[in-house]
Amino acid sequence: MSTPRRRRVTAQDVADLAGVSRNAVSRAFNGGYRLRSSTVDRIMEAADQLGWRPNTAARAIKGSPAHTIGFILRREPDLLGADPFFPLFLAGLERVLSEQAYALTIRFVSDETEEELCYRDWRAERSVDAFIVADLRDADPRFALLDELGASAIVIGDPPPGVEIPAVFHDSDDSIRHALDGWIARGHIRIGHVMGDPALEHARRRRDIWAGVLERHGLRSDLLAVGGFTESGAEDATREILAVDEPPTAVFYANDVMAAAGMRTIAEAGLRVGEQVAVFGFDGIPLAPYLSPPLATIACDYVELGEIAGRMLLAGLEAETVGPVRRTLPARFVQRASYGIGPQR
Amino acid sequence: MSTPRRRRVTAQDVADLAGVSRNAVSRAFNGGYRLRSSTVDRIMEAADQLGWRPNTAARAIKGSPAHTIGFILRREPDLLGADPFFPLFLAGLERVLSEQAYALTIRFVSDETEEELCYRDWRAERSVDAFIVADLRDADPRFALLDELGASAIVIGDPPPGVEIPAVFHDSDDSIRHALDGWIARGHIRIGHVMGDPALEHARRRRDIWAGVLERHGLRSDLLAVGGFTESGAEDATREILAVDEPPTAVFYANDVMAAAGMRTIAEAGLRVGEQVAVFGFDGIPLAPYLSPPLATIACDYVELGEIAGRMLLAGLEAETVGPVRRTLPARFVQRASYGIGPQR
């Protein structure tokens, strides 16, 4: 008010002066998520210089109004019943959130339209301070949406290049490579993969690691079938790769639930699991050691994943300047009888 | 104001006139939960007669302010990883709540004190309209607490006599009896039970049904061990009942996770599951058909349970007069190879 101006200063003026987008200004005042701290500093300086402070942002910056974290899940119930990720992740996440008196609100949606609406509604109502983004998909529209909404979030998974949202995930690449290399060292040359839902980023990544190891050893990666992370999908996929001319002597399943169904299908085909067809899965479900034979697996600690996601999210909301952070947790190969000792056929 | 009075009319006056407690008046104006519709009518008449309407109750009665349902869970993470109830129930519940634009807020607590605090806080802040009460315990303090708080709720389980909160649960008694009777008809006389956590109502109920069937047939119900619903607990419990002088030829496990661990323990003891020791479990986990041998079980539809709980809860919040309702869903005995054909030892 002391400096006479032609018109009211807007966020666009701040953006122009700082050399950033209008969205970046909004985000800088909304916790600084997905901005380098130097960028946030530059925006704050520009805003100071122009004497600008947005009302809603000022409200959000001091003590989040909702004290609630939103988790929108697009998953069918039959993918929830045996999947250890969801309940364990939730338990770890919620433990951390509740220590800081944050509530967790969950919504299940059935399609992309409903999903987008929910993000928009919660953001418009300011009913959540930040989002948990899991089950990353191909060309995932949620990154652009979060950007448009200027919303804080944490990604559970490895976001594509250019996405500047903090993320945490299990780095299982080396464990999978180690398990596959071990099979090849034992003499397996026909190694199959039963893949998860190809729309999901982690399903594609596990397939790519498998194909990469085989190619590195000069082996063909033709024994691939999609199981979609479900039991019935795994049965069909297993029958499919067992029926080819040179069938596999070893199969890597993209999750333990499919491995359990696959082991049964292999046995029903008259083959001994762990002897004629070696198997390992992924997740480390509590029942893995009790399957017959006990299931070798790439084990992930989903409670820890939830705890770390919660801590990263709250740190981002409480600090005003947090740059994009990537954090990985190690996955662990657990060798059990299903892994076998080498091709016995 | 038209009728002169000595003092302001209070809720106690309404209670006295209607012949009910002060709490019942509050509840009548708070959705009518846990009151017979005739009682609610009597209270409303008394309030009309005295010209009384409470402000907060009036606020809550038309359009719940929070539009949020609270679910407080006191469970250890290791009881969440393999238990199908929690994620499936949640998926069914949330589907119904979101259709009516209700949010679901979840809190995990580690002990009874924290649990009570959470109920009180959410109620005091009016941050939830109603509670989901699951995992019923012996002498469960939550019924008195809900009564004191005048809070709406739905119970997942069979509450003790005198509790007038709507409840929904699987009635598995007949299915368990049917499966046990079938064993006895096949000649089993040494039938064991590996029990869940004795503090939980549903664990005790399954044990009581087992003991009742055995007693009805004049058989001894001495082969009882506590597995606590965990894999390691089931291993110990199984070894314990296998080590007695007249060991079981059949064992009923209180959940499928324990049955899976128990089958492995039986096999490790050199006995053939389904032949020398028959087994069935409870829950109907998706992996049950893939265990070796495939696991017979008492199967429950937890997605449906969640949907019905959601509908009952919303009906109670929207209607002004809903009496205590008990609804049961049938559990279904699914016979598979682990059930065996009779004692083969």
PDB file of N, CA and C in Angstrom, chain A residues 76-78 80-84 86-88 90-91 94-95 97-98 101-109 114 122 231-232 235 256-257 260-262 264 285-287 289-294 303, chain B residues 76-78 80-84 86-88 90-91 94-95 97-98 101-109 114 122 231-232 235 256-257 260-262 264 285-287 289-294 303:
ATOM      1  N   GLU A  76      -9.677 -53.328  -7.434  1.00  0.00           N
ATOM      2  CA  GLU A  76     -10.806 -54.223  -7.281  1.00  0.00           C
ATOM      3  C   GLU A  76     -10.640 -55.021  -5.988  1.00  0.00           C
ATOM      4  N   PRO A  77     -11.767 -55.337  -5.324  1.00  0.00           N
ATOM      5  CA  PRO A  77     -11.673 -56.115  -4.083  1.00  0.00           C
ATOM      6  C   PRO A  77     -10.872 -57.398  -4.226  1.00  0.00           C
ATOM      7  N   ASP A  78     -10.953 -58.081  -5.384  1.00  0.00           N
ATOM      8  CA  ASP A  78     -10.230 -59.360  -5.471  1.00  0.00           C
ATOM      9  C   ASP A  78      -8.716 -59.149  -5.541  1.00  0.00           C
ATOM     10  N   LEU A  80      -7.431 -57.149  -3.325  1.00  0.00           N
ATOM     11  CA  LEU A  80      -7.133 -56.731  -1.949  1.00  0.00           C
ATOM     12  C   LEU A  80      -7.039 -57.894  -0.980  1.00  0.00           C
ATOM     13  N   GLY A  81      -7.702 -59.006  -1.320  1.00  0.00           N
ATOM     14  CA  GLY A  81      -7.863 -60.073  -0.351  1.00  0.00           C
ATOM     15  C   GLY A  81      -6.587 -60.767   0.052  1.00  0.00           C
ATOM     16  N   ALA A  82      -5.669 -60.921  -0.869  1.00  0.00           N
ATOM     17  CA  ALA A  82      -4.464 -61.689  -0.560  1.00  0.00           C
ATOM     18  C   ALA A  82      -3.214 -60.834  -0.674  1.00  0.00           C
ATOM     19  N   ASP A  83      -3.367 -59.576  -1.052  1.00  0.00           N
ATOM     20  CA  ASP A  83      -2.219 -58.701  -1.264  1.00  0.00           C
ATOM     21  C   ASP A  83      -1.760 -58.127   0.076  1.00  0.00           C
ATOM     22  N   PRO A  84      -0.517 -58.428   0.470  1.00  0.00           N
ATOM     23  CA  PRO A  84      -0.075 -57.968   1.784  1.00  0.00           C
ATOM     24  C   PRO A  84       0.244 -56.476   1.810  1.00  0.00           C
ATOM     25  N   PHE A  86      -1.360 -53.640   0.976  1.00  0.00           N
ATOM     26  CA  PHE A  86      -2.313 -52.644   1.421  1.00  0.00           C
ATOM     27  C   PHE A  86      -2.482 -52.582   2.947  1.00  0.00           C
ATOM     28  N   PRO A  87      -2.840 -53.695   3.615  1.00  0.00           N
ATOM     29  CA  PRO A  87      -3.027 -53.578   5.069  1.00  0.00           C
ATOM     30  C   PRO A  87      -1.744 -53.259   5.824  1.00  0.00           C
ATOM     31  N   LEU A  88      -0.610 -53.831   5.388  1.00  0.00           N
ATOM     32  CA  LEU A  88       0.641 -53.599   6.115  1.00  0.00           C
ATOM     33  C   LEU A  88       1.140 -52.175   5.905  1.00  0.00           C
ATOM     34  N   LEU A  90      -0.667 -49.631   5.238  1.00  0.00           N
ATOM     35  CA  LEU A  90      -1.606 -48.780   5.958  1.00  0.00           C
ATOM     36  C   LEU A  90      -1.282 -48.738   7.446  1.00  0.00           C
ATOM     37  N   ALA A  91      -0.957 -49.900   8.002  1.00  0.00           N
ATOM     38  CA  ALA A  91      -0.643 -49.963   9.424  1.00  0.00           C
ATOM     39  C   ALA A  91       0.598 -49.128   9.732  1.00  0.00           C
ATOM     40  N   GLU A  94      -0.249 -45.286   9.109  1.00  0.00           N
ATOM     41  CA  GLU A  94      -1.164 -44.703  10.078  1.00  0.00           C
ATOM     42  C   GLU A  94      -0.486 -44.529  11.439  1.00  0.00           C
ATOM     43  N   ARG A  95       0.426 -45.448  11.763  1.00  0.00           N
ATOM     44  CA  ARG A  95       1.137 -45.336  13.034  1.00  0.00           C
ATOM     45  C   ARG A  95       1.880 -44.003  13.101  1.00  0.00           C
ATOM     46  N   LEU A  97       1.331 -41.266  11.142  1.00  0.00           N
ATOM     47  CA  LEU A  97       0.412 -40.126  11.043  1.00  0.00           C
ATOM     48  C   LEU A  97      -0.253 -39.841  12.388  1.00  0.00           C
ATOM     49  N   SER A  98      -0.684 -40.898  13.077  1.00  0.00           N
ATOM     50  CA  SER A  98      -1.427 -40.670  14.310  1.00  0.00           C
ATOM     51  C   SER A  98      -0.531 -40.096  15.404  1.00  0.00           C
ATOM     52  N   ALA A 101      -0.904 -36.652  15.146  1.00  0.00           N
ATOM     53  CA  ALA A 101      -2.310 -36.242  15.177  1.00  0.00           C
ATOM     54  C   ALA A 101      -2.874 -35.955  13.789  1.00  0.00           C
ATOM     55  N   TYR A 102      -2.340 -36.654  12.783  1.00  0.00           N
ATOM     56  CA  TYR A 102      -2.932 -36.577  11.456  1.00  0.00           C
ATOM     57  C   TYR A 102      -3.886 -37.754  11.276  1.00  0.00           C
ATOM     58  N   ALA A 103      -5.027 -37.475  10.659  1.00  0.00           N
ATOM     59  CA  ALA A 103      -5.964 -38.549  10.350  1.00  0.00           C
ATOM     60  C   ALA A 103      -5.676 -39.065   8.943  1.00  0.00           C
ATOM     61  N   LEU A 104      -6.113 -40.279   8.696  1.00  0.00           N
ATOM     62  CA  LEU A 104      -5.970 -40.875   7.370  1.00  0.00           C
ATOM     63  C   LEU A 104      -7.362 -41.160   6.829  1.00  0.00           C
ATOM     64  N   THR A 105      -7.654 -40.615   5.660  1.00  0.00           N
ATOM     65  CA  THR A 105      -8.944 -40.857   5.032  1.00  0.00           C
ATOM     66  C   THR A 105      -8.724 -41.670   3.769  1.00  0.00           C
ATOM     67  N   ILE A 106      -9.516 -42.730   3.627  1.00  0.00           N
ATOM     68  CA  ILE A 106      -9.343 -43.656   2.519  1.00  0.00           C
ATOM     69  C   ILE A 106     -10.559 -43.625   1.611  1.00  0.00           C
ATOM     70  N   ARG A 107     -10.313 -43.691   0.324  1.00  0.00           N
ATOM     71  CA  ARG A 107     -11.425 -43.800  -0.618  1.00  0.00           C
ATOM     72  C   ARG A 107     -11.076 -44.843  -1.662  1.00  0.00           C
ATOM     73  N   PHE A 108     -11.998 -45.774  -1.914  1.00  0.00           N
ATOM     74  CA  PHE A 108     -11.825 -46.714  -3.017  1.00  0.00           C
ATOM     75  C   PHE A 108     -12.624 -46.195  -4.208  1.00  0.00           C
ATOM     76  N   VAL A 109     -12.004 -46.116  -5.363  1.00  0.00           N
ATOM     77  CA  VAL A 109     -12.719 -45.669  -6.556  1.00  0.00           C
ATOM     78  C   VAL A 109     -12.633 -46.765  -7.600  1.00  0.00           C
ATOM     79  N   GLU A 114     -13.807 -41.318 -11.648  1.00  0.00           N
ATOM     80  CA  GLU A 114     -14.154 -41.184 -10.240  1.00  0.00           C
ATOM     81  C   GLU A 114     -12.918 -40.786  -9.425  1.00  0.00           C
ATOM     82  N   TRP A 122     -11.574 -33.368  -2.877  1.00  0.00           N
ATOM     83  CA  TRP A 122     -10.851 -33.267  -1.608  1.00  0.00           C
ATOM     84  C   TRP A 122      -9.974 -32.017  -1.582  1.00  0.00           C
ATOM     85  N   GLU A 231      -4.957 -64.985  -8.860  1.00  0.00           N
ATOM     86  CA  GLU A 231      -4.762 -66.429  -8.851  1.00  0.00           C
ATOM     87  C   GLU A 231      -5.189 -67.046 -10.174  1.00  0.00           C
ATOM     88  N   SER A 232      -6.382 -66.688 -10.644  1.00  0.00           N
ATOM     89  CA  SER A 232      -6.882 -67.322 -11.867  1.00  0.00           C
ATOM     90  C   SER A 232      -6.041 -66.899 -13.070  1.00  0.00           C
ATOM     91  N   GLU A 235      -2.990 -69.060 -13.067  1.00  0.00           N
ATOM     92  CA  GLU A 235      -3.234 -70.434 -13.538  1.00  0.00           C
ATOM     93  C   GLU A 235      -3.165 -70.491 -15.057  1.00  0.00           C
ATOM     94  N   ASP A 256       3.541 -63.197  -4.926  1.00  0.00           N
ATOM     95  CA  ASP A 256       3.468 -64.498  -4.251  1.00  0.00           C
ATOM     96  C   ASP A 256       2.126 -65.190  -4.457  1.00  0.00           C
ATOM     97  N   VAL A 257       1.061 -64.390  -4.531  1.00  0.00           N
ATOM     98  CA  VAL A 257      -0.264 -64.963  -4.741  1.00  0.00           C
ATOM     99  C   VAL A 257      -0.289 -65.727  -6.062  1.00  0.00           C
ATOM    100  N   ALA A 260       1.774 -68.925  -5.730  1.00  0.00           N
ATOM    101  CA  ALA A 260       1.055 -70.000  -5.037  1.00  0.00           C
ATOM    102  C   ALA A 260       0.122 -70.717  -6.004  1.00  0.00           C
ATOM    103  N   ALA A 261      -0.618 -69.944  -6.788  1.00  0.00           N
ATOM    104  CA  ALA A 261      -1.531 -70.539  -7.768  1.00  0.00           C
ATOM    105  C   ALA A 261      -0.737 -71.266  -8.853  1.00  0.00           C
ATOM    106  N   GLY A 262       0.385 -70.678  -9.247  1.00  0.00           N
ATOM    107  CA  GLY A 262       1.210 -71.282 -10.288  1.00  0.00           C
ATOM    108  C   GLY A 262       1.816 -72.600  -9.834  1.00  0.00           C
ATOM    109  N   ARG A 264       0.590 -74.689  -7.805  1.00  0.00           N
ATOM    110  CA  ARG A 264      -0.468 -75.703  -7.837  1.00  0.00           C
ATOM    111  C   ARG A 264      -0.711 -76.176  -9.279  1.00  0.00           C
ATOM    112  N   ILE A 285       4.807 -62.794   1.349  1.00  0.00           N
ATOM    113  CA  ILE A 285       3.567 -62.953   2.125  1.00  0.00           C
ATOM    114  C   ILE A 285       3.830 -63.858   3.327  1.00  0.00           C
ATOM    115  N   PRO A 286       3.095 -63.628   4.422  1.00  0.00           N
ATOM    116  CA  PRO A 286       3.320 -64.434   5.628  1.00  0.00           C
ATOM    117  C   PRO A 286       3.142 -65.930   5.384  1.00  0.00           C
ATOM    118  N   LEU A 287       2.294 -66.293   4.407  1.00  0.00           N
ATOM    119  CA  LEU A 287       2.069 -67.718   4.173  1.00  0.00           C
ATOM    120  C   LEU A 287       3.147 -68.368   3.310  1.00  0.00           C
ATOM    121  N   PRO A 289       6.254 -69.323   3.642  1.00  0.00           N
ATOM    122  CA  PRO A 289       6.970 -70.505   4.159  1.00  0.00           C
ATOM    123  C   PRO A 289       6.071 -71.716   4.361  1.00  0.00           C
ATOM    124  N   TYR A 290       4.747 -71.528   4.336  1.00  0.00           N
ATOM    125  CA  TYR A 290       3.825 -72.633   4.617  1.00  0.00           C
ATOM    126  C   TYR A 290       3.246 -73.249   3.357  1.00  0.00           C
ATOM    127  N   LEU A 291       3.625 -72.712   2.210  1.00  0.00           N
ATOM    128  CA  LEU A 291       3.185 -73.323   0.963  1.00  0.00           C
ATOM    129  C   LEU A 291       4.006 -74.582   0.733  1.00  0.00           C
ATOM    130  N   SER A 292       3.567 -75.408  -0.214  1.00  0.00           N
ATOM    131  CA  SER A 292       4.234 -76.684  -0.443  1.00  0.00           C
ATOM    132  C   SER A 292       4.681 -76.776  -1.890  1.00  0.00           C
ATOM    133  N   PRO A 293       5.980 -76.723  -2.192  1.00  0.00           N
ATOM    134  CA  PRO A 293       7.071 -76.498  -1.237  1.00  0.00           C
ATOM    135  C   PRO A 293       7.084 -75.052  -0.764  1.00  0.00           C
ATOM    136  N   PRO A 294       7.788 -74.776   0.348  1.00  0.00           N
ATOM    137  CA  PRO A 294       7.911 -73.391   0.816  1.00  0.00           C
ATOM    138  C   PRO A 294       8.384 -72.492  -0.322  1.00  0.00           C
ATOM    139  N   VAL A 303       5.291 -52.607   6.154  1.00  0.00           N
ATOM    140  CA  VAL A 303       5.042 -51.767   7.338  1.00  0.00           C
ATOM    141  C   VAL A 303       6.072 -50.636   7.359  1.00  0.00           C
TER     142      VAL A 303
ATOM    143  N   GLU B  76      -2.194 -55.563  15.897  1.00  0.00           N
ATOM    144  CA  GLU B  76      -0.779 -55.543  15.566  1.00  0.00           C
ATOM    145  C   GLU B  76      -0.600 -55.773  14.071  1.00  0.00           C
ATOM    146  N   PRO B  77       0.425 -55.147  13.477  1.00  0.00           N
ATOM    147  CA  PRO B  77       0.654 -55.342  12.045  1.00  0.00           C
ATOM    148  C   PRO B  77       0.733 -56.808  11.628  1.00  0.00           C
ATOM    149  N   ASP B  78       1.316 -57.667  12.468  1.00  0.00           N
ATOM    150  CA  ASP B  78       1.462 -59.056  12.021  1.00  0.00           C
ATOM    151  C   ASP B  78       0.119 -59.790  11.989  1.00  0.00           C
ATOM    152  N   LEU B  80      -2.330 -58.261  10.490  1.00  0.00           N
ATOM    153  CA  LEU B  80      -2.967 -57.634   9.332  1.00  0.00           C
ATOM    154  C   LEU B  80      -2.492 -58.225   8.012  1.00  0.00           C
ATOM    155  N   GLY B  81      -1.275 -58.786   8.012  1.00  0.00           N
ATOM    156  CA  GLY B  81      -0.653 -59.160   6.750  1.00  0.00           C
ATOM    157  C   GLY B  81      -1.360 -60.267   6.006  1.00  0.00           C
ATOM    158  N   ALA B  82      -1.912 -61.222   6.696  1.00  0.00           N
ATOM    159  CA  ALA B  82      -2.491 -62.369   6.014  1.00  0.00           C
ATOM    160  C   ALA B  82      -3.991 -62.474   6.280  1.00  0.00           C
ATOM    161  N   ASP B  83      -4.536 -61.575   7.075  1.00  0.00           N
ATOM    162  CA  ASP B  83      -5.941 -61.639   7.450  1.00  0.00           C
ATOM    163  C   ASP B  83      -6.792 -61.003   6.355  1.00  0.00           C
ATOM    164  N   PRO B  84      -7.680 -61.804   5.743  1.00  0.00           N
ATOM    165  CA  PRO B  84      -8.452 -61.241   4.628  1.00  0.00           C
ATOM    166  C   PRO B  84      -9.557 -60.297   5.094  1.00  0.00           C
ATOM    167  N   PHE B  86      -9.755 -57.557   7.035  1.00  0.00           N
ATOM    168  CA  PHE B  86      -9.590 -56.114   7.074  1.00  0.00           C
ATOM    169  C   PHE B  86      -9.646 -55.445   5.695  1.00  0.00           C
ATOM    170  N   PRO B  87      -8.806 -55.851   4.719  1.00  0.00           N
ATOM    171  CA  PRO B  87      -8.883 -55.154   3.427  1.00  0.00           C
ATOM    172  C   PRO B  87     -10.199 -55.369   2.688  1.00  0.00           C
ATOM    173  N   LEU B  88     -10.754 -56.590   2.775  1.00  0.00           N
ATOM    174  CA  LEU B  88     -11.991 -56.865   2.034  1.00  0.00           C
ATOM    175  C   LEU B  88     -13.179 -56.153   2.674  1.00  0.00           C
ATOM    176  N   LEU B  90     -13.059 -53.467   4.387  1.00  0.00           N
ATOM    177  CA  LEU B  90     -12.848 -52.047   4.113  1.00  0.00           C
ATOM    178  C   LEU B  90     -13.302 -51.679   2.709  1.00  0.00           C
ATOM    179  N   ALA B  91     -12.983 -52.540   1.748  1.00  0.00           N
ATOM    180  CA  ALA B  91     -13.361 -52.264   0.359  1.00  0.00           C
ATOM    181  C   ALA B  91     -14.885 -52.232   0.224  1.00  0.00           C
ATOM    182  N   GLU B  94     -16.302 -49.095   2.230  1.00  0.00           N
ATOM    183  CA  GLU B  94     -15.997 -47.810   1.631  1.00  0.00           C
ATOM    184  C   GLU B  94     -16.803 -47.592   0.351  1.00  0.00           C
ATOM    185  N   ARG B  95     -17.052 -48.683  -0.371  1.00  0.00           N
ATOM    186  CA  ARG B  95     -17.843 -48.558  -1.601  1.00  0.00           C
ATOM    187  C   ARG B  95     -19.214 -47.960  -1.285  1.00  0.00           C
ATOM    188  N   LEU B  97     -20.089 -46.287   1.557  1.00  0.00           N
ATOM    189  CA  LEU B  97     -19.976 -44.949   2.145  1.00  0.00           C
ATOM    190  C   LEU B  97     -19.745 -43.897   1.064  1.00  0.00           C
ATOM    191  N   SER B  98     -18.868 -44.200   0.102  1.00  0.00           N
ATOM    192  CA  SER B  98     -18.527 -43.177  -0.883  1.00  0.00           C
ATOM    193  C   SER B  98     -19.709 -42.877  -1.797  1.00  0.00           C
ATOM    194  N   ALA B 101     -21.337 -40.185  -0.325  1.00  0.00           N
ATOM    195  CA  ALA B 101     -20.415 -39.068  -0.062  1.00  0.00           C
ATOM    196  C   ALA B 101     -19.960 -39.021   1.397  1.00  0.00           C
ATOM    197  N   TYR B 102     -19.885 -40.190   2.023  1.00  0.00           N
ATOM    198  CA  TYR B 102     -19.301 -40.257   3.359  1.00  0.00           C
ATOM    199  C   TYR B 102     -17.837 -40.652   3.230  1.00  0.00           C
ATOM    200  N   ALA B 103     -16.989 -40.022   4.014  1.00  0.00           N
ATOM    201  CA  ALA B 103     -15.586 -40.410   4.040  1.00  0.00           C
ATOM    202  C   ALA B 103     -15.372 -41.445   5.145  1.00  0.00           C
ATOM    203  N   LEU B 104     -14.291 -42.199   5.015  1.00  0.00           N
ATOM    204  CA  LEU B 104     -13.927 -43.183   6.029  1.00  0.00           C
ATOM    205  C   LEU B 104     -12.572 -42.800   6.595  1.00  0.00           C
ATOM    206  N   THR B 105     -12.502 -42.632   7.893  1.00  0.00           N
ATOM    207  CA  THR B 105     -11.244 -42.300   8.541  1.00  0.00           C
ATOM    208  C   THR B 105     -10.827 -43.470   9.419  1.00  0.00           C
ATOM    209  N   ILE B 106      -9.559 -43.860   9.276  1.00  0.00           N
ATOM    210  CA  ILE B 106      -9.059 -45.048   9.965  1.00  0.00           C
ATOM    211  C   ILE B 106      -7.983 -44.657  10.963  1.00  0.00           C
ATOM    212  N   ARG B 107      -7.996 -45.271  12.109  1.00  0.00           N
ATOM    213  CA  ARG B 107      -6.920 -45.064  13.068  1.00  0.00           C
ATOM    214  C   ARG B 107      -6.505 -46.406  13.625  1.00  0.00           C
ATOM    215  N   PHE B 108      -5.199 -46.664  13.653  1.00  0.00           N
ATOM    216  CA  PHE B 108      -4.681 -47.849  14.335  1.00  0.00           C
ATOM    217  C   PHE B 108      -4.194 -47.422  15.715  1.00  0.00           C
ATOM    218  N   VAL B 109      -4.601 -48.105  16.747  1.00  0.00           N
ATOM    219  CA  VAL B 109      -4.140 -47.783  18.092  1.00  0.00           C
ATOM    220  C   VAL B 109      -3.481 -49.015  18.680  1.00  0.00           C
ATOM    221  N   GLU B 114      -5.143 -45.687  24.456  1.00  0.00           N
ATOM    222  CA  GLU B 114      -5.101 -44.900  23.230  1.00  0.00           C
ATOM    223  C   GLU B 114      -6.427 -45.024  22.473  1.00  0.00           C
ATOM    224  N   TRP B 122     -12.467 -37.954  18.792  1.00  0.00           N
ATOM    225  CA  TRP B 122     -13.263 -37.849  17.564  1.00  0.00           C
ATOM    226  C   TRP B 122     -14.685 -37.408  17.876  1.00  0.00           C
ATOM    227  N   GLU B 231       0.709 -67.459  12.658  1.00  0.00           N
ATOM    228  CA  GLU B 231       1.357 -68.647  12.117  1.00  0.00           C
ATOM    229  C   GLU B 231       2.204 -69.339  13.183  1.00  0.00           C
ATOM    230  N   SER B 232       3.038 -68.541  13.880  1.00  0.00           N
ATOM    231  CA  SER B 232       3.940 -69.162  14.853  1.00  0.00           C
ATOM    232  C   SER B 232       3.147 -69.751  16.022  1.00  0.00           C
ATOM    233  N   GLU B 235       1.874 -73.089  14.935  1.00  0.00           N
ATOM    234  CA  GLU B 235       2.900 -74.138  14.922  1.00  0.00           C
ATOM    235  C   GLU B 235       3.053 -74.749  16.316  1.00  0.00           C
ATOM    236  N   ASP B 256      -7.691 -69.542   8.670  1.00  0.00           N
ATOM    237  CA  ASP B 256      -6.973 -70.242   7.601  1.00  0.00           C
ATOM    238  C   ASP B 256      -5.464 -70.064   7.697  1.00  0.00           C
ATOM    239  N   VAL B 257      -5.036 -68.897   8.165  1.00  0.00           N
ATOM    240  CA  VAL B 257      -3.607 -68.645   8.308  1.00  0.00           C
ATOM    241  C   VAL B 257      -2.999 -69.664   9.279  1.00  0.00           C
ATOM    242  N   ALA B 260      -2.938 -73.117   7.626  1.00  0.00           N
ATOM    243  CA  ALA B 260      -1.823 -73.276   6.684  1.00  0.00           C
ATOM    244  C   ALA B 260      -0.541 -73.626   7.436  1.00  0.00           C
ATOM    245  N   ALA B 261      -0.284 -72.886   8.518  1.00  0.00           N
ATOM    246  CA  ALA B 261       0.907 -73.169   9.326  1.00  0.00           C
ATOM    247  C   ALA B 261       0.788 -74.536   9.989  1.00  0.00           C
ATOM    248  N   GLY B 262      -0.410 -74.866  10.442  1.00  0.00           N
ATOM    249  CA  GLY B 262      -0.636 -76.148  11.111  1.00  0.00           C
ATOM    250  C   GLY B 262      -0.440 -77.324  10.164  1.00  0.00           C
ATOM    251  N   ARG B 264       1.521 -77.501   7.684  1.00  0.00           N
ATOM    252  CA  ARG B 264       2.960 -77.666   7.483  1.00  0.00           C
ATOM    253  C   ARG B 264       3.588 -78.385   8.687  1.00  0.00           C
ATOM    254  N   ILE B 285      -9.675 -67.763   2.826  1.00  0.00           N
ATOM    255  CA  ILE B 285      -8.662 -66.910   2.182  1.00  0.00           C
ATOM    256  C   ILE B 285      -8.508 -67.325   0.724  1.00  0.00           C
ATOM    257  N   PRO B 286      -8.154 -66.354  -0.145  1.00  0.00           N
ATOM    258  CA  PRO B 286      -8.019 -66.658  -1.569  1.00  0.00           C
ATOM    259  C   PRO B 286      -6.998 -67.765  -1.846  1.00  0.00           C
ATOM    260  N   LEU B 287      -6.003 -67.904  -0.966  1.00  0.00           N
ATOM    261  CA  LEU B 287      -4.981 -68.923  -1.208  1.00  0.00           C
ATOM    262  C   LEU B 287      -5.399 -70.317  -0.745  1.00  0.00           C
ATOM    263  N   PRO B 289      -7.436 -72.672  -1.753  1.00  0.00           N
ATOM    264  CA  PRO B 289      -7.409 -73.779  -2.721  1.00  0.00           C
ATOM    265  C   PRO B 289      -6.012 -74.109  -3.227  1.00  0.00           C
ATOM    266  N   TYR B 290      -5.034 -73.231  -2.979  1.00  0.00           N
ATOM    267  CA  TYR B 290      -3.687 -73.430  -3.519  1.00  0.00           C
ATOM    268  C   TYR B 290      -2.726 -74.011  -2.495  1.00  0.00           C
ATOM    269  N   LEU B 291      -3.210 -74.214  -1.292  1.00  0.00           N
ATOM    270  CA  LEU B 291      -2.368 -74.855  -0.290  1.00  0.00           C
ATOM    271  C   LEU B 291      -2.301 -76.344  -0.601  1.00  0.00           C
ATOM    272  N   SER B 292      -1.366 -77.039   0.046  1.00  0.00           N
ATOM    273  CA  SER B 292      -1.170 -78.443  -0.261  1.00  0.00           C
ATOM    274  C   SER B 292      -1.310 -79.275   1.008  1.00  0.00           C
ATOM    275  N   PRO B 293      -2.369 -80.071   1.145  1.00  0.00           N
ATOM    276  CA  PRO B 293      -3.496 -80.182   0.213  1.00  0.00           C
ATOM    277  C   PRO B 293      -4.383 -78.939   0.276  1.00  0.00           C
ATOM    278  N   PRO B 294      -5.240 -78.762  -0.741  1.00  0.00           N
ATOM    279  CA  PRO B 294      -6.176 -77.632  -0.708  1.00  0.00           C
ATOM    280  C   PRO B 294      -6.948 -77.615   0.615  1.00  0.00           C
ATOM    281  N   VAL B 303     -16.348 -58.743   1.824  1.00  0.00           N
ATOM    282  CA  VAL B 303     -16.753 -57.567   1.041  1.00  0.00           C
ATOM    283  C   VAL B 303     -18.234 -57.292   1.293  1.00  0.00           C
TER     284      VAL B 303
END
